[in-house]
């Protein structure tokens, strides 16, 4: 699933208790550490921009014309009311750098033959000290992921589907995130268009781009 860079247009469908709303955005990213996102719709969110570079996250709001850095406890806040936190978005390290992985068996999940992998954190400060993952045996793409607290309580769950071959690369076009501590039906992340290994616009991963 990894690529040198990617340009992606996507929808985030937030299914709350009182109904659903859809946010559309376009993002440019290099590796896992640099990403720039511009929100396109609805009108209330249009023009909001987000910049992630290394371990820093900045958000520009057109309504206030201000750029704010998200850090510390703010990273645990929800992104636009979704089931994702800013901390989830900042997750840039490879899993192999943060976890010790063990294949614990095989299971059929959603009619898909999967490897079951247990991930135990190597450090004490991880947002999710333990994870469990179901990986497609043919495409080697995760189809389900569970994230746990140190106590063993299930905190979040993701389900990945609509796996397609994009230029020889298998990629899930839909991901459903569910914060298990919240009510609601979760947040659907749907990829509308994606292109890998593209030329990036000059200076896109700089704070100056946020106000342009």
JSON list of N, CA and C in Angstrom, two decimals, residues 85-127:
[
{"chain": "A", "resi": 85, "resn": "UNK", "atom": "N", "xyz": [-9.01, 10.77, 15.45]},
{"chain": "A", "resi": 85, "resn": "UNK", "atom": "CA", "xyz": [-8.39, 11.85, 16.22]},
{"chain": "A", "resi": 85, "resn": "UNK", "atom": "C", "xyz": [-7.21, 12.40, 15.41]},
{"chain": "A", "resi": 86, "resn": "UNK", "atom": "N", "xyz": [-6.76, 13.59, 15.81]},
{"chain": "A", "resi": 86, "resn": "UNK", "atom": "CA", "xyz": [-5.57, 14.15, 15.16]},
{"chain": "A", "resi": 86, "resn": "UNK", "atom": "C", "xyz": [-4.36, 13.23, 15.39]},
{"chain": "A", "resi": 87, "resn": "UNK", "atom": "N", "xyz": [-4.35, 12.58, 16.54]},
{"chain": "A", "resi": 87, "resn": "UNK", "atom": "CA", "xyz": [-3.27, 11.64, 16.85]},
{"chain": "A", "resi": 87, "resn": "UNK", "atom": "C", "xyz": [-3.24, 10.49, 15.85]},
{"chain": "A", "resi": 88, "resn": "UNK", "atom": "N", "xyz": [-4.44, 10.02, 15.44]},
{"chain": "A", "resi": 88, "resn": "UNK", "atom": "CA", "xyz": [-4.51, 8.97, 14.42]},
{"chain": "A", "resi": 88, "resn": "UNK", "atom": "C", "xyz": [-3.88, 9.45, 13.11]},
{"chain": "A", "resi": 89, "resn": "UNK", "atom": "N", "xyz": [-4.13, 10.69, 12.75]},
{"chain": "A", "resi": 89, "resn": "UNK", "atom": "CA", "xyz": [-3.61, 11.24, 11.50]},
{"chain": "A", "resi": 89, "resn": "UNK", "atom": "C", "xyz": [-2.10, 11.44, 11.56]},
{"chain": "A", "resi": 90, "resn": "UNK", "atom": "N", "xyz": [-1.57, 11.65, 12.75]},
{"chain": "A", "resi": 90, "resn": "UNK", "atom": "CA", "xyz": [-0.13, 11.90, 12.91]},
{"chain": "A", "resi": 90, "resn": "UNK", "atom": "C", "xyz": [0.68, 10.61, 12.91]},
{"chain": "A", "resi": 91, "resn": "UNK", "atom": "N", "xyz": [0.01, 9.50, 12.91]},
{"chain": "A", "resi": 91, "resn": "UNK", "atom": "CA", "xyz": [0.67, 8.20, 13.00]},
{"chain": "A", "resi": 91, "resn": "UNK", "atom": "C", "xyz": [1.49, 7.94, 11.74]},
{"chain": "A", "resi": 92, "resn": "UNK", "atom": "N", "xyz": [2.79, 8.20, 11.77]},
{"chain": "A", "resi": 92, "resn": "UNK", "atom": "CA", "xyz": [3.60, 8.11, 10.56]},
{"chain": "A", "resi": 92, "resn": "UNK", "atom": "C", "xyz": [4.67, 7.02, 10.59]},
{"chain": "A", "resi": 93, "resn": "UNK", "atom": "N", "xyz": [4.97, 6.52, 11.77]},
{"chain": "A", "resi": 93, "resn": "UNK", "atom": "CA", "xyz": [5.99, 5.47, 11.86]},
{"chain": "A", "resi": 93, "resn": "UNK", "atom": "C", "xyz": [5.48, 4.15, 11.28]},
{"chain": "A", "resi": 94, "resn": "UNK", "atom": "N", "xyz": [6.40, 3.36, 10.76]},
{"chain": "A", "resi": 94, "resn": "UNK", "atom": "CA", "xyz": [6.04, 2.03, 10.31]},
{"chain": "A", "resi": 94, "resn": "UNK", "atom": "C", "xyz": [5.65, 1.19, 11.52]},
{"chain": "A", "resi": 95, "resn": "UNK", "atom": "N", "xyz": [4.69, 0.30, 11.34]},
{"chain": "A", "resi": 95, "resn": "UNK", "atom": "CA", "xyz": [4.25, -0.56, 12.44]},
{"chain": "A", "resi": 95, "resn": "UNK", "atom": "C", "xyz": [5.41, -1.38, 12.99]},
{"chain": "A", "resi": 96, "resn": "UNK", "atom": "N", "xyz": [6.32, -1.80, 12.10]},
{"chain": "A", "resi": 96, "resn": "UNK", "atom": "CA", "xyz": [7.45, -2.62, 12.54]},
{"chain": "A", "resi": 96, "resn": "UNK", "atom": "C", "xyz": [8.41, -1.85, 13.45]},
{"chain": "A", "resi": 97, "resn": "UNK", "atom": "N", "xyz": [8.37, -0.51, 13.38]},
{"chain": "A", "resi": 97, "resn": "UNK", "atom": "CA", "xyz": [9.22, 0.30, 14.25]},
{"chain": "A", "resi": 97, "resn": "UNK", "atom": "C", "xyz": [8.62, 0.43, 15.65]},
{"chain": "A", "resi": 98, "resn": "UNK", "atom": "N", "xyz": [7.29, 0.33, 15.74]},
{"chain": "A", "resi": 98, "resn": "UNK", "atom": "CA", "xyz": [6.61, 0.56, 17.01]},
{"chain": "A", "resi": 98, "resn": "UNK", "atom": "C", "xyz": [6.13, -0.70, 17.71]},
{"chain": "A", "resi": 99, "resn": "UNK", "atom": "N", "xyz": [5.97, -1.79, 16.92]},
{"chain": "A", "resi": 99, "resn": "UNK", "atom": "CA", "xyz": [5.37, -2.99, 17.48]},
{"chain": "A", "resi": 99, "resn": "UNK", "atom": "C", "xyz": [6.19, -4.24, 17.17]},
{"chain": "A", "resi": 100, "resn": "UNK", "atom": "N", "xyz": [6.04, -5.22, 18.05]},
{"chain": "A", "resi": 100, "resn": "UNK", "atom": "CA", "xyz": [6.53, -6.56, 17.78]},
{"chain": "A", "resi": 100, "resn": "UNK", "atom": "C", "xyz": [5.34, -7.37, 17.28]},
{"chain": "A", "resi": 101, "resn": "UNK", "atom": "N", "xyz": [5.46, -7.93, 16.08]},
{"chain": "A", "resi": 101, "resn": "UNK", "atom": "CA", "xyz": [4.33, -8.60, 15.43]},
{"chain": "A", "resi": 101, "resn": "UNK", "atom": "C", "xyz": [4.47, -10.11, 15.48]},
{"chain": "A", "resi": 102, "resn": "UNK", "atom": "N", "xyz": [3.34, -10.77, 15.73]},
{"chain": "A", "resi": 102, "resn": "UNK", "atom": "CA", "xyz": [3.30, -12.23, 15.76]},
{"chain": "A", "resi": 102, "resn": "UNK", "atom": "C", "xyz": [2.07, -12.71, 14.99]},
{"chain": "A", "resi": 103, "resn": "UNK", "atom": "N", "xyz": [2.28, -13.64, 14.06]},
{"chain": "A", "resi": 103, "resn": "UNK", "atom": "CA", "xyz": [1.15, -14.26, 13.36]},
{"chain": "A", "resi": 103, "resn": "UNK", "atom": "C", "xyz": [0.57, -15.31, 14.29]},
{"chain": "A", "resi": 104, "resn": "UNK", "atom": "N", "xyz": [-0.68, -15.10, 14.72]},
{"chain": "A", "resi": 104, "resn": "UNK", "atom": "CA", "xyz": [-1.27, -16.00, 15.72]},
{"chain": "A", "resi": 104, "resn": "UNK", "atom": "C", "xyz": [-2.18, -17.05, 15.11]},
{"chain": "A", "resi": 105, "resn": "UNK", "atom": "N", "xyz": [-2.48, -16.93, 13.80]},
{"chain": "A", "resi": 105, "resn": "UNK", "atom": "CA", "xyz": [-3.33, -17.94, 13.17]},
{"chain": "A", "resi": 105, "resn": "UNK", "atom": "C", "xyz": [-3.98, -17.43, 11.90]},
{"chain": "A", "resi": 106, "resn": "UNK", "atom": "N", "xyz": [-5.03, -18.12, 11.49]},
{"chain": "A", "resi": 106, "resn": "UNK", "atom": "CA", "xyz": [-5.78, -17.75, 10.30]},
{"chain": "A", "resi": 106, "resn": "UNK", "atom": "C", "xyz": [-7.27, -17.72, 10.62]},
{"chain": "A", "resi": 107, "resn": "UNK", "atom": "N", "xyz": [-8.00, -16.79, 9.98]},
{"chain": "A", "resi": 107, "resn": "UNK", "atom": "CA", "xyz": [-9.45, -16.70, 10.15]},
{"chain": "A", "resi": 107, "resn": "UNK", "atom": "C", "xyz": [-10.06, -16.24, 8.84]},
{"chain": "A", "resi": 108, "resn": "UNK", "atom": "N", "xyz": [-11.32, -16.60, 8.64]},
{"chain": "A", "resi": 108, "resn": "UNK", "atom": "CA", "xyz": [-12.07, -16.08, 7.51]},
{"chain": "A", "resi": 108, "resn": "UNK", "atom": "C", "xyz": [-12.89, -14.89, 8.01]},
{"chain": "A", "resi": 109, "resn": "UNK", "atom": "N", "xyz": [-12.64, -13.73, 7.42]},
{"chain": "A", "resi": 109, "resn": "UNK", "atom": "CA", "xyz": [-13.37, -12.52, 7.81]},
{"chain": "A", "resi": 109, "resn": "UNK", "atom": "C", "xyz": [-14.02, -11.92, 6.57]},
{"chain": "A", "resi": 110, "resn": "UNK", "atom": "N", "xyz": [-15.33, -11.74, 6.61]},
{"chain": "A", "resi": 110, "resn": "UNK", "atom": "CA", "xyz": [-16.07, -11.23, 5.44]},
{"chain": "A", "resi": 110, "resn": "UNK", "atom": "C", "xyz": [-15.76, -12.04, 4.18]},
{"chain": "A", "resi": 111, "resn": "UNK", "atom": "N", "xyz": [-15.79, -13.35, 4.33]},
{"chain": "A", "resi": 111, "resn": "UNK", "atom": "CA", "xyz": [-15.54, -14.27, 3.22]},
{"chain": "A", "resi": 111, "resn": "UNK", "atom": "C", "xyz": [-14.12, -14.15, 2.65]},
{"chain": "A", "resi": 112, "resn": "UNK", "atom": "N", "xyz": [-13.20, -13.63, 3.45]},
{"chain": "A", "resi": 112, "resn": "UNK", "atom": "CA", "xyz": [-11.81, -13.45, 3.02]},
{"chain": "A", "resi": 112, "resn": "UNK", "atom": "C", "xyz": [-10.89, -14.23, 3.94]},
{"chain": "A", "resi": 113, "resn": "UNK", "atom": "N", "xyz": [-10.03, -15.05, 3.36]},
{"chain": "A", "resi": 113, "resn": "UNK", "atom": "CA", "xyz": [-9.06, -15.83, 4.14]},
{"chain": "A", "resi": 113, "resn": "UNK", "atom": "C", "xyz": [-7.94, -14.89, 4.60]},
{"chain": "A", "resi": 114, "resn": "UNK", "atom": "N", "xyz": [-7.74, -14.81, 5.90]},
{"chain": "A", "resi": 114, "resn": "UNK", "atom": "CA", "xyz": [-6.82, -13.81, 6.46]},
{"chain": "A", "resi": 114, "resn": "UNK", "atom": "C", "xyz": [-5.80, -14.42, 7.42]},
{"chain": "A", "resi": 115, "resn": "UNK", "atom": "N", "xyz": [-4.63, -13.81, 7.45]},
{"chain": "A", "resi": 115, "resn": "UNK", "atom": "CA", "xyz": [-3.70, -14.02, 8.55]},
{"chain": "A", "resi": 115, "resn": "UNK", "atom": "C", "xyz": [-4.17, -13.15, 9.71]},
{"chain": "A", "resi": 116, "resn": "UNK", "atom": "N", "xyz": [-4.05, -13.65, 10.93]},
{"chain": "A", "resi": 116, "resn": "UNK", "atom": "CA", "xyz": [-4.34, -12.85, 12.12]},
{"chain": "A", "resi": 116, "resn": "UNK", "atom": "C", "xyz": [-3.01, -12.49, 12.78]},
{"chain": "A", "resi": 117, "resn": "UNK", "atom": "N", "xyz": [-2.79, -11.20, 12.96]},
{"chain": "A", "resi": 117, "resn": "UNK", "atom": "CA", "xyz": [-1.51, -10.72, 13.49]},
{"chain": "A", "resi": 117, "resn": "UNK", "atom": "C", "xyz": [-1.74, -9.95, 14.78]},
{"chain": "A", "resi": 118, "resn": "UNK", "atom": "N", "xyz": [-0.96, -10.27, 15.80]},
{"chain": "A", "resi": 118, "resn": "UNK", "atom": "CA", "xyz": [-1.01, -9.54, 17.07]},
{"chain": "A", "resi": 118, "resn": "UNK", "atom": "C", "xyz": [0.19, -8.60, 17.12]},
{"chain": "A", "resi": 119, "resn": "UNK", "atom": "N", "xyz": [-0.07, -7.34, 17.47]},
{"chain": "A", "resi": 119, "resn": "UNK", "atom": "CA", "xyz": [0.98, -6.32, 17.54]},
{"chain": "A", "resi": 119, "resn": "UNK", "atom": "C", "xyz": [1.09, -5.82, 18.98]},
{"chain": "A", "resi": 120, "resn": "UNK", "atom": "N", "xyz": [2.26, -5.98, 19.58]},
{"chain": "A", "resi": 120, "resn": "UNK", "atom": "CA", "xyz": [2.50, -5.53, 20.95]},
{"chain": "A", "resi": 120, "resn": "UNK", "atom": "C", "xyz": [3.49, -4.37, 20.90]},
{"chain": "A", "resi": 121, "resn": "UNK", "atom": "N", "xyz": [3.11, -3.24, 21.51]},
{"chain": "A", "resi": 121, "resn": "UNK", "atom": "CA", "xyz": [3.93, -2.03, 21.46]},
{"chain": "A", "resi": 121, "resn": "UNK", "atom": "C", "xyz": [5.30, -2.20, 22.11]},
{"chain": "A", "resi": 122, "resn": "UNK", "atom": "N", "xyz": [6.29, -1.56, 21.50]},
{"chain": "A", "resi": 122, "resn": "UNK", "atom": "CA", "xyz": [7.65, -1.59, 22.04]},
{"chain": "A", "resi": 122, "resn": "UNK", "atom": "C", "xyz": [7.90, -0.48, 23.06]},
{"chain": "A", "resi": 123, "resn": "UNK", "atom": "N", "xyz": [7.04, 0.57, 23.04]},
{"chain": "A", "resi": 123, "resn": "UNK", "atom": "CA", "xyz": [7.21, 1.70, 23.96]},
{"chain": "A", "resi": 123, "resn": "UNK", "atom": "C", "xyz": [5.94, 1.87, 24.80]},
{"chain": "A", "resi": 124, "resn": "UNK", "atom": "N", "xyz": [6.07, 2.60, 25.91]},
{"chain": "A", "resi": 124, "resn": "UNK", "atom": "CA", "xyz": [4.94, 2.78, 26.83]},
{"chain": "A", "resi": 124, "resn": "UNK", "atom": "C", "xyz": [4.03, 3.95, 26.45]},
{"chain": "A", "resi": 125, "resn": "UNK", "atom": "N", "xyz": [4.49, 4.82, 25.55]},
{"chain": "A", "resi": 125, "resn": "UNK", "atom": "CA", "xyz": [3.73, 6.04, 25.26]},
{"chain": "A", "resi": 125, "resn": "UNK", "atom": "C", "xyz": [2.87, 5.95, 23.99]},
{"chain": "A", "resi": 126, "resn": "UNK", "atom": "N", "xyz": [2.64, 4.75, 23.49]},
{"chain": "A", "resi": 126, "resn": "UNK", "atom": "CA", "xyz": [1.85, 4.59, 22.28]},
{"chain": "A", "resi": 126, "resn": "UNK", "atom": "C", "xyz": [0.37, 4.84, 22.57]},
{"chain": "A", "resi": 127, "resn": "UNK", "atom": "N", "xyz": [-0.33, 5.43, 21.61]},
{"chain": "A", "resi": 127, "resn": "UNK", "atom": "CA", "xyz": [-1.77, 5.66, 21.77]},
{"chain": "A", "resi": 127, "resn": "UNK", "atom": "C", "xyz": [-2.51, 4.33, 21.89]}
]
